[in-house]
Amino acid sequence: MTRSNPVYILTEEPSIASQFISELRNVQVQRDSMRFRRNLERLGEVLAYKISTRLTYAPQQIQTPLAICEQQQLMEYPVLATVLRAGLPFHQGFLNYFDQSPSAFVAAYRREATSEISVNVDYLTGPSLEGRVLLLVDPMLATGSSLALTYKAMLRFGNPREVHIAAAIASPEGLKHIQEQLPQAIIWLGALDDHLNERAYIVPGLGDAGDLAYGTKI
């Protein structure tokens, strides 16, 4: 696959992130919704650390009990944005690390039919994005339509100077769509899977992240 945007995939190198993703996929472990949420949160923390290495820092003088030392400190916290409801535990992992970040929330869902899938955005709230770093997180990057639509809807809050997109699991089709729709975005993935099936679910994937985290919806 040709990658126009910078794309970073955790599972391309061995790390503890592979353990978290393995448990997220495992149908036996998935029976414990609390552990499923926690694994999404922990994966978010790993990705947050990775993304933090691309942000801007400046040296500052810090007074310790014994002396003054110079430390690199983050110049500005990114704005965190997530898609409800599956994105909540994943978002929490990023918020654990970027604990002073303002947050935006979007309620977007796929309306499934026999011939097409449309995406509806029902709720959107957030801080100003003008000139900020935006970190848009969603555990499952399937078709990419909901993330692309979410980003475009968020532009009512201003134009970010830098955009990062983070997903736990992505499909090649979803990645390609995001690269076409948001060519400026830096993309961070836990794993890149094989394909989408006829119902636009990621294969091998892990199932419905929202249901596994919070219970089956009606």
Coordinates of N, CA and C in Angstrom, one line a residue:
M1 N 0.8 -1.2 0.0 CA 0.0 0.0 0.0 C 0.9 1.2 0.0
T2 N 0.5 2.2 -0.9 CA 1.2 3.5 -0.9 C 0.8 4.3 0.3
R3 N 1.7 4.9 1.1 CA 1.3 5.6 2.2 C 1.8 7.1 2.0
S4 N 0.8 8.0 1.8 CA 1.2 9.4 1.6 C 1.4 10.1 2.9
N5 N 0.6 9.8 3.9 CA 0.8 10.4 5.2 C 1.8 9.5 6.0
P6 N 2.4 10.2 7.0 CA 3.2 9.3 7.9 C 2.3 8.4 8.7
V7 N 2.6 7.1 8.7 CA 1.8 6.1 9.4 C 2.7 5.3 10.3
Y8 N 2.3 5.2 11.6 CA 3.1 4.5 12.6 C 2.2 3.3 13.1
I9 N 2.7 2.1 13.1 CA 1.9 1.0 13.5 C 2.7 0.3 14.6
L10 N 2.1 0.2 15.8 CA 2.8 -0.4 17.0 C 3.2 -1.8 16.8
T11 N 2.4 -2.6 16.2 CA 2.7 -4.0 16.1 C 3.8 -4.4 15.0
E12 N 4.3 -3.3 14.3 CA 5.4 -3.6 13.4 C 6.7 -3.9 14.2
E13 N 6.7 -3.6 15.5 CA 7.8 -3.9 16.3 C 7.3 -4.6 17.6
P14 N 8.0 -5.6 18.2 CA 7.5 -6.2 19.4 C 7.4 -5.2 20.5
S15 N 6.3 -5.2 21.3 CA 6.2 -4.4 22.5 C 5.0 -4.9 23.3
I16 N 4.8 -4.3 24.4 CA 3.7 -4.7 25.3 C 2.4 -4.4 24.6
A17 N 2.4 -3.5 23.7 CA 1.1 -3.1 23.0 C 0.5 -4.4 22.3
S18 N 1.4 -5.3 21.8 CA 0.9 -6.5 21.2 C 0.1 -7.3 22.1
Q19 N 0.5 -7.3 23.4 CA -0.2 -8.1 24.4 C -1.6 -7.5 24.6
F20 N -1.7 -6.2 24.7 CA -3.0 -5.5 24.9 C -3.9 -5.8 23.7
I21 N -3.4 -5.7 22.5 CA -4.2 -6.0 21.3 C -4.6 -7.4 21.3
S22 N -3.7 -8.4 21.7 CA -4.1 -9.8 21.7 C -5.3 -10.0 22.6
E23 N -5.3 -9.4 23.8 CA -6.4 -9.6 24.7 C -7.7 -8.9 24.2
L24 N -7.5 -7.8 23.5 CA -8.7 -7.1 22.9 C -9.4 -8.0 21.9
R25 N -8.6 -8.8 21.2 CA -9.1 -9.7 20.1 C -9.7 -11.0 20.7
N26 N -9.2 -11.4 21.8 CA -9.5 -12.8 22.3 C -10.9 -12.9 22.8
V27 N -11.7 -13.8 22.2 CA -13.1 -13.9 22.6 C -13.3 -14.3 24.0
Q28 N -12.3 -15.1 24.6 CA -12.4 -15.5 26.0 C -12.2 -14.3 26.9
V29 N -11.2 -13.5 26.6 CA -10.9 -12.3 27.5 C -12.0 -11.2 27.3
Q30 N -12.6 -11.2 26.1 CA -13.6 -10.2 25.8 C -14.9 -10.3 26.7
R31 N -15.0 -11.5 27.4 CA -16.2 -11.6 28.3 C -16.1 -10.7 29.5
D32 N -14.9 -10.2 29.8 CA -14.7 -9.3 30.9 C -14.7 -7.9 30.3
S33 N -15.8 -7.2 30.4 CA -15.9 -5.9 29.8 C -15.0 -4.9 30.5
M34 N -14.8 -5.0 31.8 CA -13.9 -4.1 32.5 C -12.5 -4.3 31.9
R35 N -12.0 -5.5 31.7 CA -10.7 -5.7 31.2 C -10.6 -5.2 29.7
F36 N -11.7 -5.4 28.9 CA -11.7 -4.9 27.6 C -11.5 -3.3 27.6
R37 N -12.2 -2.7 28.5 CA -12.1 -1.2 28.6 C -10.7 -0.8 29.0
R38 N -10.2 -1.6 30.0 CA -8.8 -1.3 30.5 C -7.8 -1.5 29.4
N39 N -7.9 -2.5 28.6 CA -6.9 -2.7 27.5 C -7.0 -1.7 26.5
L40 N -8.2 -1.2 26.1 CA -8.3 0.0 25.2 C -7.6 1.2 25.8
E41 N -7.8 1.4 27.1 CA -7.2 2.5 27.8 C -5.7 2.4 27.8
R42 N -5.1 1.2 28.1 CA -3.7 1.0 28.1 C -3.1 1.2 26.7
L43 N -3.8 0.7 25.7 CA -3.3 0.9 24.4 C -3.3 2.4 24.0
G44 N -4.3 3.1 24.5 CA -4.3 4.6 24.3 C -3.1 5.3 25.0
E45 N -2.7 4.8 26.1 CA -1.6 5.3 26.8 C -0.3 5.1 26.0
V46 N -0.1 3.9 25.5 CA 1.1 3.6 24.7 C 1.1 4.6 23.5
L47 N 0.0 4.7 22.8 CA 0.0 5.6 21.6 C 0.2 7.0 22.0
A48 N -0.4 7.4 23.2 CA -0.2 8.8 23.6 C 1.3 9.1 23.8
Y49 N 2.0 8.1 24.4 CA 3.5 8.3 24.7 C 4.2 8.4 23.3
K50 N 3.8 7.6 22.3 CA 4.5 7.6 21.0 C 4.2 9.0 20.4
I51 N 3.0 9.5 20.4 CA 2.6 10.8 19.8 C 3.3 11.9 20.5
S52 N 3.5 11.8 21.8 CA 4.2 12.8 22.6 C 5.6 13.1 22.1
T53 N 6.2 12.2 21.5 CA 7.6 12.4 21.0 C 7.6 13.3 19.7
R54 N 6.4 13.6 19.2 CA 6.3 14.4 18.0 C 5.8 15.9 18.3
L55 N 5.6 16.1 19.6 CA 5.1 17.4 20.0 C 6.2 18.4 20.3
T56 N 5.9 19.6 20.6 CA 6.9 20.7 20.8 C 7.2 20.9 22.3
Y57 N 8.5 20.9 22.6 CA 9.0 21.1 24.0 C 9.9 22.2 24.0
A58 N 10.1 22.8 25.3 CA 11.1 23.8 25.5 C 11.7 23.6 26.9
P59 N 13.0 24.0 27.0 CA 13.6 23.8 28.3 C 13.1 24.8 29.3
Q60 N 12.9 24.4 30.6 CA 12.4 25.3 31.6 C 13.2 24.9 32.9
Q61 N 13.4 26.0 33.7 CA 14.1 25.8 35.0 C 13.1 25.3 36.1
I62 N 13.5 24.2 36.7 CA 12.7 23.5 37.7 C 13.5 23.5 39.0
Q63 N 12.8 24.0 40.1 CA 13.4 23.9 41.4 C 13.1 22.6 42.1
T64 N 14.1 21.8 42.4 CA 14.0 20.6 43.2 C 14.3 21.0 44.6
P65 N 14.1 20.0 45.6 CA 14.5 20.3 47.0 C 16.0 20.6 47.2
L66 N 16.8 20.2 46.2 CA 18.3 20.4 46.3 C 18.9 21.4 45.4
A67 N 18.3 21.6 44.2 CA 18.9 22.5 43.3 C 17.9 22.9 42.2
I68 N 18.4 23.7 41.3 CA 17.6 24.1 40.1 C 18.1 23.2 38.9
C69 N 17.2 22.6 38.2 CA 17.7 21.9 37.0 C 16.8 22.3 35.8
E70 N 17.3 21.9 34.6 CA 16.6 22.3 33.4 C 16.0 21.0 32.8
Q71 N 14.7 21.1 32.5 CA 13.9 20.0 32.0 C 13.1 20.5 30.8
Q72 N 12.9 19.5 29.8 CA 12.1 19.8 28.7 C 10.6 19.7 29.1
Q73 N 9.8 20.7 28.8 CA 8.4 20.6 29.1 C 7.6 20.9 27.9
L74 N 6.4 20.3 27.9 CA 5.5 20.4 26.7 C 5.0 21.8 26.6
M75 N 5.1 22.4 25.4 CA 4.7 23.8 25.2 C 3.2 24.0 25.2
E76 N 2.5 23.0 24.6 CA 1.0 23.1 24.6 C 0.4 21.7 24.5
Y77 N -0.6 21.5 25.3 CA -1.3 20.2 25.2 C -2.2 20.1 24.0
P78 N -2.2 19.0 23.3 CA -3.1 18.8 22.2 C -4.6 18.8 22.6
V79 N -5.5 19.1 21.7 CA -6.9 19.0 21.9 C -7.2 17.5 21.6
L80 N -7.9 16.8 22.5 CA -8.3 15.4 22.3 C -9.7 15.4 21.8
A81 N -10.0 14.6 20.8 CA -11.4 14.4 20.3 C -11.6 12.9 20.1
T82 N -12.8 12.5 20.5 CA -13.2 11.1 20.3 C -14.6 11.0 19.9
V83 N -14.9 9.8 19.3 CA -16.2 9.5 18.8 C -16.9 8.6 19.8
L84 N -18.1 9.0 20.3 CA -18.9 8.3 21.3 C -19.5 7.0 20.6
R85 N -19.7 5.9 21.3 CA -19.4 5.6 22.7 C -18.1 4.8 22.8
A86 N -17.8 4.1 21.8 CA -16.7 3.1 21.8 C -15.4 3.9 22.1
G87 N -15.3 5.1 21.7 CA -14.0 5.9 21.9 C -13.7 6.3 23.3
L88 N -14.7 6.1 24.3 CA -14.5 6.7 25.6 C -13.3 6.0 26.4
P89 N -13.2 4.7 26.5 CA -12.0 4.1 27.2 C -10.7 4.4 26.5
F90 N -10.7 4.4 25.2 CA -9.5 4.7 24.4 C -9.1 6.1 24.7
H91 N -10.1 7.0 24.6 CA -9.8 8.5 24.9 C -9.2 8.6 26.3
Q92 N -9.7 7.8 27.3 CA -9.2 8.0 28.7 C -7.7 7.7 28.7
G93 N -7.2 6.7 27.9 CA -5.8 6.4 27.9 C -5.0 7.6 27.5
F94 N -5.5 8.4 26.5 CA -4.8 9.6 26.0 C -4.8 10.7 27.1
L95 N -6.0 10.8 27.7 CA -6.2 11.8 28.7 C -5.4 11.5 30.0
N96 N -5.1 10.3 30.3 CA -4.2 9.9 31.4 C -2.8 10.6 31.2
Y97 N -2.4 10.6 30.0 CA -1.0 11.2 29.7 C -1.1 12.7 29.4
F98 N -2.1 13.1 28.6 CA -2.3 14.5 28.3 C -3.3 15.0 29.2
D99 N -3.0 15.1 30.5 CA -4.0 15.3 31.5 C -4.5 16.7 31.6
Q100 N -3.9 17.7 30.9 CA -4.4 19.0 30.8 C -5.0 19.4 29.5
S101 N -5.2 18.4 28.7 CA -5.8 18.6 27.3 C -7.3 18.9 27.4
P102 N -7.8 19.9 26.7 CA -9.2 20.1 26.5 C -9.7 19.0 25.6
S103 N -11.0 18.6 25.7 CA -11.5 17.5 24.9 C -12.8 17.9 24.1
A104 N -12.9 17.2 23.0 CA -14.1 17.4 22.2 C -14.7 16.0 22.0
F105 N -16.1 16.0 21.9 CA -16.8 14.7 21.8 C -17.8 14.8 20.6
V106 N -17.9 13.7 19.9 CA -18.8 13.6 18.7 C -19.6 12.3 18.9
A107 N -20.9 12.4 18.6 CA -21.7 11.2 18.5 C -22.0 11.0 17.0
A108 N -21.3 10.0 16.5 CA -21.4 9.7 15.1 C -21.7 8.2 15.0
Y109 N -22.6 7.8 14.0 CA -22.9 6.4 13.9 C -23.1 6.1 12.4
R110 N -23.0 4.8 12.1 CA -23.2 4.3 10.8 C -24.7 3.9 10.7
R111 N -25.4 4.4 9.7 CA -26.7 3.9 9.4 C -26.6 2.8 8.3
E112 N -26.8 1.6 8.6 CA -26.5 0.5 7.7 C -27.8 0.1 6.9
A113 N -27.6 -0.1 5.6 CA -28.7 -0.5 4.8 C -28.1 -1.6 3.8
T114 N -29.0 -2.1 3.0 CA -28.5 -3.2 2.1 C -27.6 -2.7 1.1
S115 N -27.7 -1.5 0.6 CA -26.9 -1.1 -0.5 C -25.9 -0.1 -0.1
E116 N -26.0 0.6 1.0 CA -25.0 1.7 1.4 C -25.0 1.9 2.9
I117 N -23.9 2.5 3.3 CA -23.8 2.9 4.7 C -23.6 4.4 4.8
S118 N -24.4 5.1 5.4 CA -24.3 6.6 5.6 C -23.8 6.8 7.1
V119 N -23.2 8.0 7.3 CA -22.7 8.3 8.6 C -23.5 9.6 9.1
N120 N -24.1 9.5 10.3 CA -24.8 10.6 10.8 C -24.0 11.2 12.0
V121 N -23.9 12.5 12.1 CA -23.3 13.1 13.3 C -24.5 13.8 14.1
D122 N -24.8 13.3 15.3 CA -25.9 13.8 16.0 C -25.5 14.8 17.1
Y123 N -24.3 14.8 17.6 CA -23.9 15.6 18.7 C -22.4 16.0 18.5
L124 N -22.1 17.2 18.8 CA -20.7 17.7 18.6 C -20.4 18.9 19.5
T125 N -19.4 18.7 20.4 CA -19.0 19.8 21.2 C -17.5 19.8 21.4
G126 N -16.9 21.0 21.6 CA -15.5 21.0 21.7 C -15.0 22.4 21.9
P127 N -13.7 22.5 22.2 CA -13.0 23.8 22.4 C -12.6 24.4 21.0
S128 N -12.0 25.5 21.0 CA -11.4 26.1 19.8 C -10.2 25.2 19.3
L129 N -10.2 25.0 18.0 CA -9.1 24.2 17.4 C -8.2 25.1 16.6
E130 N -8.5 26.4 16.6 CA -7.7 27.3 15.8 C -6.2 27.3 16.2
G131 N -5.4 26.9 15.2 CA -3.9 26.9 15.5 C -3.4 25.9 16.5
R132 N -4.3 24.9 16.9 CA -4.0 23.9 17.9 C -3.5 22.6 17.2
V133 N -3.0 21.7 18.0 CA -2.7 20.3 17.6 C -4.0 19.5 18.0
L134 N -4.6 18.9 17.0 CA -5.8 18.1 17.2 C -5.4 16.6 17.2
L135 N -5.8 15.9 18.2 CA -5.6 14.4 18.3 C -7.0 13.8 18.3
L136 N -7.3 13.1 17.1 CA -8.6 12.5 17.0 C -8.5 11.0 17.1
V137 N -9.2 10.5 18.2 CA -9.0 9.1 18.5 C -10.3 8.3 18.4
D138 N -10.2 7.1 17.8 CA -11.3 6.2 17.6 C -10.8 4.8 17.5
P139 N -11.2 3.9 18.4 CA -10.6 2.5 18.4 C -10.6 1.8 17.1
M140 N -11.7 1.9 16.3 CA -11.8 1.1 15.1 C -11.9 2.0 13.8
L141 N -10.9 1.9 13.0 CA -10.8 2.6 11.7 C -11.2 1.6 10.6
A142 N -12.5 1.6 10.4 CA -13.1 0.6 9.4 C -13.1 1.2 8.0
T143 N -14.2 1.8 7.7 CA -14.3 2.4 6.4 C -13.6 3.8 6.3
G144 N -13.4 4.4 7.5 CA -12.8 5.7 7.6 C -13.8 6.9 7.4
S145 N -15.1 6.5 7.1 CA -16.0 7.6 6.8 C -16.4 8.4 8.0
S146 N -16.6 7.7 9.1 CA -17.0 8.5 10.3 C -15.9 9.4 10.8
L147 N -14.7 9.0 10.7 CA -13.6 9.8 11.2 C -13.4 11.0 10.2
A148 N -13.5 10.8 8.9 CA -13.4 11.9 8.0 C -14.5 12.9 8.2
L149 N -15.7 12.4 8.3 CA -16.9 13.3 8.5 C -16.8 14.0 9.9
T150 N -16.3 13.3 10.9 CA -16.1 14.0 12.2 C -15.1 15.1 12.1
Y151 N -14.0 14.9 11.4 CA -13.0 15.9 11.3 C -13.6 17.2 10.6
K152 N -14.3 16.9 9.5 CA -14.9 18.0 8.7 C -15.9 18.8 9.6
A153 N -16.7 18.1 10.4 CA -17.7 18.7 11.3 C -17.0 19.6 12.3
M154 N -15.8 19.1 12.8 CA -15.1 19.8 13.8 C -14.4 21.1 13.3
L155 N -14.3 21.3 12.0 CA -13.7 22.5 11.5 C -14.5 23.8 11.8
R156 N -15.8 23.6 12.3 CA -16.6 24.8 12.8 C -15.9 25.4 14.0
F157 N -15.0 24.6 14.7 CA -14.3 25.2 15.9 C -13.0 25.8 15.5
G158 N -12.6 25.8 14.2 CA -11.4 26.4 13.8 C -10.5 25.4 13.0
N159 N -9.4 25.9 12.5 CA -8.5 25.1 11.7 C -7.3 24.7 12.5
P160 N -7.1 23.5 12.8 CA -5.9 23.1 13.6 C -4.7 23.2 12.7
R161 N -3.5 23.4 13.4 CA -2.3 23.5 12.6 C -1.7 22.2 12.3
E162 N -2.1 21.1 13.2 CA -1.6 19.8 13.0 C -2.6 18.8 13.4
V163 N -2.7 17.7 12.7 CA -3.8 16.7 13.0 C -3.1 15.3 13.1
H164 N -3.4 14.7 14.2 CA -3.0 13.3 14.5 C -4.3 12.4 14.6
I165 N -4.3 11.3 14.0 CA -5.4 10.3 14.1 C -4.8 9.0 14.7
A166 N -5.5 8.5 15.7 CA -5.1 7.3 16.4 C -6.2 6.3 16.4
A167 N -5.9 5.1 16.1 CA -6.9 4.0 16.1 C -6.2 2.7 16.7
A168 N -7.0 1.9 17.4 CA -6.5 0.7 17.9 C -6.3 -0.3 16.8
I169 N -7.3 -0.5 15.9 CA -7.3 -1.4 14.8 C -7.8 -0.7 13.6
A170 N -7.1 -0.9 12.4 CA -7.5 -0.3 11.2 C -7.6 -1.3 10.1
S171 N -8.4 -1.0 9.1 CA -8.4 -1.8 7.8 C -7.6 -1.0 6.8
P172 N -7.1 -1.7 5.8 CA -6.4 -1.1 4.7 C -7.3 -0.1 4.0
E173 N -8.6 -0.5 3.8 CA -9.6 0.4 3.1 C -9.8 1.7 3.9
G174 N -9.9 1.6 5.2 CA -10.1 2.8 6.1 C -8.9 3.7 6.1
L175 N -7.7 3.1 6.1 CA -6.5 3.8 6.1 C -6.4 4.6 4.8
K176 N -6.7 4.0 3.7 CA -6.6 4.6 2.4 C -7.6 5.8 2.3
H177 N -8.8 5.6 2.8 CA -9.8 6.6 2.8 C -9.3 7.9 3.6
I178 N -8.8 7.6 4.8 CA -8.3 8.8 5.6 C -7.1 9.5 4.9
Q179 N -6.2 8.7 4.3 CA -5.1 9.3 3.6 C -5.6 10.2 2.4
E180 N -6.7 9.8 1.8 CA -7.2 10.6 0.7 C -8.0 11.8 1.2
Q181 N -8.7 11.7 2.3 CA -9.5 12.7 2.8 C -8.8 13.7 3.7
L182 N -7.8 13.2 4.4 CA -7.0 14.1 5.3 C -5.5 13.8 5.0
P183 N -5.0 14.3 3.9 CA -3.6 14.0 3.5 C -2.6 14.7 4.5
Q184 N -3.1 15.6 5.3 CA -2.1 16.3 6.2 C -2.0 15.6 7.5
A185 N -2.8 14.6 7.8 CA -2.9 13.9 9.1 C -1.7 12.9 9.3
I186 N -1.2 12.9 10.5 CA -0.2 11.9 10.9 C -1.1 10.7 11.6
I187 N -0.8 9.5 11.2 CA -1.7 8.4 11.6 C -1.0 7.4 12.5
W188 N -1.6 7.1 13.6 CA -1.0 6.2 14.6 C -2.0 5.0 14.8
L189 N -1.5 3.8 14.6 CA -2.3 2.6 14.7 C -1.7 1.6 15.6
G190 N -2.6 0.8 16.3 CA -2.2 -0.3 17.1 C -1.8 -1.4 16.2
A191 N -2.7 -1.7 15.2 CA -2.5 -2.8 14.2 C -3.2 -2.5 13.0
L192 N -2.7 -2.9 11.8 CA -3.3 -2.8 10.5 C -3.8 -4.2 10.1
D193 N -5.1 -4.4 10.0 CA -5.6 -5.7 9.7 C -5.7 -6.0 8.2
D194 N -6.4 -7.1 7.9 CA -6.4 -7.6 6.5 C -7.3 -7.0 5.5
H195 N -8.6 -6.9 5.9 CA -9.6 -6.3 5.0 C -10.9 -6.0 5.7
L196 N -11.8 -5.4 5.0 CA -13.2 -5.3 5.5 C -14.1 -6.4 4.9
N197 N -15.0 -6.9 5.6 CA -16.0 -7.9 5.1 C -17.1 -7.2 4.4
E198 N -18.1 -7.9 4.0 CA -19.3 -7.4 3.2 C -20.1 -6.5 4.1
R199 N -20.0 -6.6 5.4 CA -20.7 -5.7 6.3 C -19.9 -4.5 6.8
A200 N -18.7 -4.3 6.2 CA -17.8 -3.3 6.6 C -17.2 -3.4 8.0
Y201 N -17.1 -4.7 8.4 CA -16.4 -4.9 9.7 C -14.9 -5.3 9.4
I202 N -14.0 -4.9 10.3 CA -12.6 -5.2 10.1 C -12.4 -6.7 10.4
V203 N -11.6 -7.3 9.5 CA -11.2 -8.8 9.6 C -9.7 -8.8 9.7
P204 N -9.1 -9.5 10.7 CA -9.8 -10.3 11.8 C -10.4 -9.4 12.8
G205 N -10.0 -8.2 13.0 CA -10.6 -7.2 13.9 C -10.8 -7.7 15.4
L206 N -11.9 -7.3 16.0 CA -12.1 -7.7 17.4 C -13.6 -7.7 17.7
G207 N -14.5 -7.4 16.7 CA -15.9 -7.3 17.0 C -16.3 -5.8 17.2
D208 N -17.4 -5.6 17.8 CA -18.0 -4.3 18.1 C -17.4 -3.8 19.4
A209 N -16.5 -2.8 19.2 CA -15.8 -2.3 20.4 C -16.8 -1.6 21.4
G210 N -17.8 -0.9 20.9 CA -18.7 -0.3 21.8 C -19.5 -1.3 22.6
D211 N -20.0 -2.4 22.0 CA -20.7 -3.4 22.7 C -19.9 -4.1 23.7
L212 N -18.6 -4.4 23.3 CA -17.7 -5.1 24.2 C -17.4 -4.3 25.4
A213 N -17.3 -3.0 25.2 CA -17.0 -2.1 26.4 C -18.1 -1.8 27.3
Y214 N -19.4 -1.7 26.7 CA -20.5 -1.2 27.5 C -21.8 -2.0 27.4
G215 N -21.7 -3.1 26.7 CA -22.9 -3.9 26.6 C -23.6 -3.8 25.3
T216 N -24.3 -4.9 24.9 CA -25.0 -4.9 23.6 C -26.1 -3.9 23.5
K217 N -26.2 -3.1 22.5 CA -27.2 -2.1 22.3 C -28.4 -2.7 21.6
I218 N -29.5 -2.1 21.8 CA -30.8 -2.5 21.2 C -30.9 -2.0 19.8

